[in-house]
Amino acid sequence: MDTIESLLTRKSSPRLIEPSPSPEELDIIFQTALRAPDHAGLKPWKFIKVSGEGRSKLAKASLETLKKINPKKASENEEKILNAPFRAPLIIIVIASIKEHHIVPDIEQILSAGAAAQNILIASHSFGYSAIWRTGLISFNKEISKSFDLDNNDVVIGYLYIGTAEKQMTLPPNLNINDFVINWD
C-alpha cells in the first residue's frame, strides 16, 4: 500500500483479533515511530509492547491505578477494565519521555510522542492491520506511570490496540477541506 493510500484509508477499529504484526513487521513499525519529528534530537519516546499474558498484567495495573485515582469508577467498571486489554492481540503503550531542555518545551516532546504513535498506526495499516488509539483515565497521570515502573518524567499518552479488524470497516465520508483550511492567498 502506498503512503497516500495508507493515510486516506486508515480508520480506527474497536474490535481486533489475530493476527497481529509479526516480529519482523513490528521491527519496521517501531522504526517508523523513531522517525517522528524530534526537535534537538531528544528522542522523547518509549514504548511498552503488550501481548499474550502481558495483557493480564496490563489489566491488573489499570485496575489498581484506577482504584487510586477514581475508586468509584474502578468499582463500577471492574470487569470492563479487566477485559479491556483483551480487545486486541497487541497493545503498544506510547510514552512521552520528557527531557529537560532549554529550547524544547514539554508539550513539543509530547507532540513528538503523538507523532510517533501516528506513525505506528499508519505503518500497521500499511501492513494490512487495523488499530485504535485509546486513552482514558489511565493516560496522562503519574499513578499509571508508577504502575509501569516508568521514570518521573515519563507520561503515558495512549494505548495503541493493534490486530486484524473483526469485521469489514467502511470509510467515513470525505470531509470538505474548506471547513478546516483557512487560506491566506
PDB file of C-alpha atoms in Angstrom, residues 22-114:
ATOM      1  CA  SER A  22       4.894 -10.392  13.016  1.00  0.00           C
ATOM      2  CA  PRO A  23       8.186  -9.670  14.823  1.00  0.00           C
ATOM      3  CA  GLU A  24       9.716  -8.550  11.514  1.00  0.00           C
ATOM      4  CA  GLU A  25       6.784  -6.235  10.785  1.00  0.00           C
ATOM      5  CA  LEU A  26       6.947  -4.877  14.336  1.00  0.00           C
ATOM      6  CA  ASP A  27      10.615  -4.008  13.887  1.00  0.00           C
ATOM      7  CA  ILE A  28       9.691  -1.892  10.868  1.00  0.00           C
ATOM      8  CA  ILE A  29       6.668  -0.405  12.646  1.00  0.00           C
ATOM      9  CA  PHE A  30       8.853   0.678  15.576  1.00  0.00           C
ATOM     10  CA  GLN A  31      11.439   2.091  13.151  1.00  0.00           C
ATOM     11  CA  THR A  32       8.705   4.313  11.689  1.00  0.00           C
ATOM     12  CA  ALA A  33       7.896   5.548  15.198  1.00  0.00           C
ATOM     13  CA  LEU A  34      11.525   6.538  15.654  1.00  0.00           C
ATOM     14  CA  ARG A  35      11.269   8.757  12.559  1.00  0.00           C
ATOM     15  CA  ALA A  36       8.781  11.128  14.220  1.00  0.00           C
ATOM     16  CA  PRO A  37       9.679  14.817  14.324  1.00  0.00           C
ATOM     17  CA  ASP A  38      12.238  15.292  17.087  1.00  0.00           C
ATOM     18  CA  HIS A  39      13.430  18.835  17.823  1.00  0.00           C
ATOM     19  CA  ALA A  40      17.017  18.809  19.155  1.00  0.00           C
ATOM     20  CA  GLY A  41      17.238  15.011  18.769  1.00  0.00           C
ATOM     21  CA  LEU A  42      15.868  14.373  22.263  1.00  0.00           C
ATOM     22  CA  LYS A  43      14.210  11.061  21.320  1.00  0.00           C
ATOM     23  CA  PRO A  44      11.320  11.696  23.738  1.00  0.00           C
ATOM     24  CA  TRP A  45       9.612   8.337  23.318  1.00  0.00           C
ATOM     25  CA  LYS A  46       9.333   4.971  24.977  1.00  0.00           C
ATOM     26  CA  PHE A  47       7.059   2.080  24.067  1.00  0.00           C
ATOM     27  CA  ILE A  48       5.804  -0.916  26.004  1.00  0.00           C
ATOM     28  CA  LYS A  49       4.766  -3.859  23.823  1.00  0.00           C
ATOM     29  CA  VAL A  50       1.976  -5.849  25.458  1.00  0.00           C
ATOM     30  CA  SER A  51       0.731  -9.187  24.120  1.00  0.00           C
ATOM     31  CA  GLY A  52      -0.189 -12.658  25.341  1.00  0.00           C
ATOM     32  CA  GLU A  53      -0.215 -12.867  29.140  1.00  0.00           C
ATOM     33  CA  GLY A  54       1.196  -9.350  29.328  1.00  0.00           C
ATOM     34  CA  ARG A  55      -2.385  -8.225  28.748  1.00  0.00           C
ATOM     35  CA  SER A  56      -3.327  -9.660  32.184  1.00  0.00           C
ATOM     36  CA  LYS A  57      -0.523  -7.628  33.744  1.00  0.00           C
ATOM     37  CA  LEU A  58      -1.830  -4.507  31.974  1.00  0.00           C
ATOM     38  CA  ALA A  59      -5.396  -5.238  33.112  1.00  0.00           C
ATOM     39  CA  LYS A  60      -4.330  -5.542  36.757  1.00  0.00           C
ATOM     40  CA  ALA A  61      -2.151  -2.415  36.611  1.00  0.00           C
ATOM     41  CA  SER A  62      -5.011  -0.475  35.033  1.00  0.00           C
ATOM     42  CA  LEU A  63      -7.483  -1.559  37.699  1.00  0.00           C
ATOM     43  CA  GLU A  64      -5.088  -0.821  40.573  1.00  0.00           C
ATOM     44  CA  THR A  65      -4.328   2.610  39.144  1.00  0.00           C
ATOM     45  CA  LEU A  66      -7.993   3.414  38.662  1.00  0.00           C
ATOM     46  CA  LYS A  67      -8.707   2.349  42.254  1.00  0.00           C
ATOM     47  CA  LYS A  68      -6.225   5.026  43.382  1.00  0.00           C
ATOM     48  CA  ILE A  69      -7.432   7.860  41.156  1.00  0.00           C
ATOM     49  CA  ASN A  70     -11.170   7.113  40.945  1.00  0.00           C
ATOM     50  CA  PRO A  71     -12.286   4.290  43.283  1.00  0.00           C
ATOM     51  CA  LYS A  72     -15.958   4.657  42.366  1.00  0.00           C
ATOM     52  CA  LYS A  73     -15.295   4.304  38.631  1.00  0.00           C
ATOM     53  CA  ALA A  74     -12.977   1.339  39.311  1.00  0.00           C
ATOM     54  CA  SER A  75     -15.656  -0.405  41.359  1.00  0.00           C
ATOM     55  CA  GLU A  76     -18.419   0.265  38.816  1.00  0.00           C
ATOM     56  CA  ASN A  77     -16.306  -0.864  35.829  1.00  0.00           C
ATOM     57  CA  GLU A  78     -14.027  -3.570  37.217  1.00  0.00           C
ATOM     58  CA  GLU A  79     -15.000  -6.275  34.715  1.00  0.00           C
ATOM     59  CA  LYS A  80     -14.740  -3.876  31.762  1.00  0.00           C
ATOM     60  CA  ILE A  81     -11.313  -2.672  32.922  1.00  0.00           C
ATOM     61  CA  LEU A  82     -10.012  -6.223  33.347  1.00  0.00           C
ATOM     62  CA  ASN A  83     -11.314  -7.249  29.898  1.00  0.00           C
ATOM     63  CA  ALA A  84     -10.150  -4.146  28.007  1.00  0.00           C
ATOM     64  CA  PRO A  85      -6.628  -5.348  27.128  1.00  0.00           C
ATOM     65  CA  PHE A  86      -8.092  -8.484  25.563  1.00  0.00           C
ATOM     66  CA  ARG A  87      -9.870  -6.484  22.833  1.00  0.00           C
ATOM     67  CA  ALA A  88      -6.717  -6.798  20.713  1.00  0.00           C
ATOM     68  CA  PRO A  89      -3.853  -9.256  20.364  1.00  0.00           C
ATOM     69  CA  LEU A  90      -1.250  -6.471  20.643  1.00  0.00           C
ATOM     70  CA  ILE A  91      -1.153  -3.208  22.561  1.00  0.00           C
ATOM     71  CA  ILE A  92       1.628  -0.663  22.297  1.00  0.00           C
ATOM     72  CA  ILE A  93       1.715   1.765  25.193  1.00  0.00           C
ATOM     73  CA  VAL A  94       3.110   5.074  23.972  1.00  0.00           C
ATOM     74  CA  ILE A  95       5.082   7.145  26.455  1.00  0.00           C
ATOM     75  CA  ALA A  96       6.376  10.678  26.146  1.00  0.00           C
ATOM     76  CA  SER A  97       9.751  10.541  27.874  1.00  0.00           C
ATOM     77  CA  ILE A  98      10.226  14.223  28.573  1.00  0.00           C
ATOM     78  CA  LYS A  99      13.738  15.619  28.807  1.00  0.00           C
ATOM     79  CA  GLU A 100      14.614  18.929  30.417  1.00  0.00           C
ATOM     80  CA  HIS A 101      15.733  21.229  27.641  1.00  0.00           C
ATOM     81  CA  HIS A 102      16.264  24.970  27.422  1.00  0.00           C
ATOM     82  CA  ILE A 103      14.660  25.256  23.962  1.00  0.00           C
ATOM     83  CA  VAL A 104      12.266  22.317  23.546  1.00  0.00           C
ATOM     84  CA  PRO A 105       9.206  22.584  25.857  1.00  0.00           C
ATOM     85  CA  ASP A 106       7.452  19.570  27.358  1.00  0.00           C
ATOM     86  CA  ILE A 107       4.426  19.955  25.080  1.00  0.00           C
ATOM     87  CA  GLU A 108       6.591  19.704  21.971  1.00  0.00           C
ATOM     88  CA  GLN A 109       8.035  16.448  23.271  1.00  0.00           C
ATOM     89  CA  ILE A 110       4.533  15.123  23.997  1.00  0.00           C
ATOM     90  CA  LEU A 111       3.521  16.067  20.451  1.00  0.00           C
ATOM     91  CA  SER A 112       6.572  14.206  19.150  1.00  0.00           C
ATOM     92  CA  ALA A 113       5.435  11.081  21.002  1.00  0.00           C
ATOM     93  CA  GLY A 114       1.994  11.622  19.450  1.00  0.00           C
TER      94      GLY A 114
END
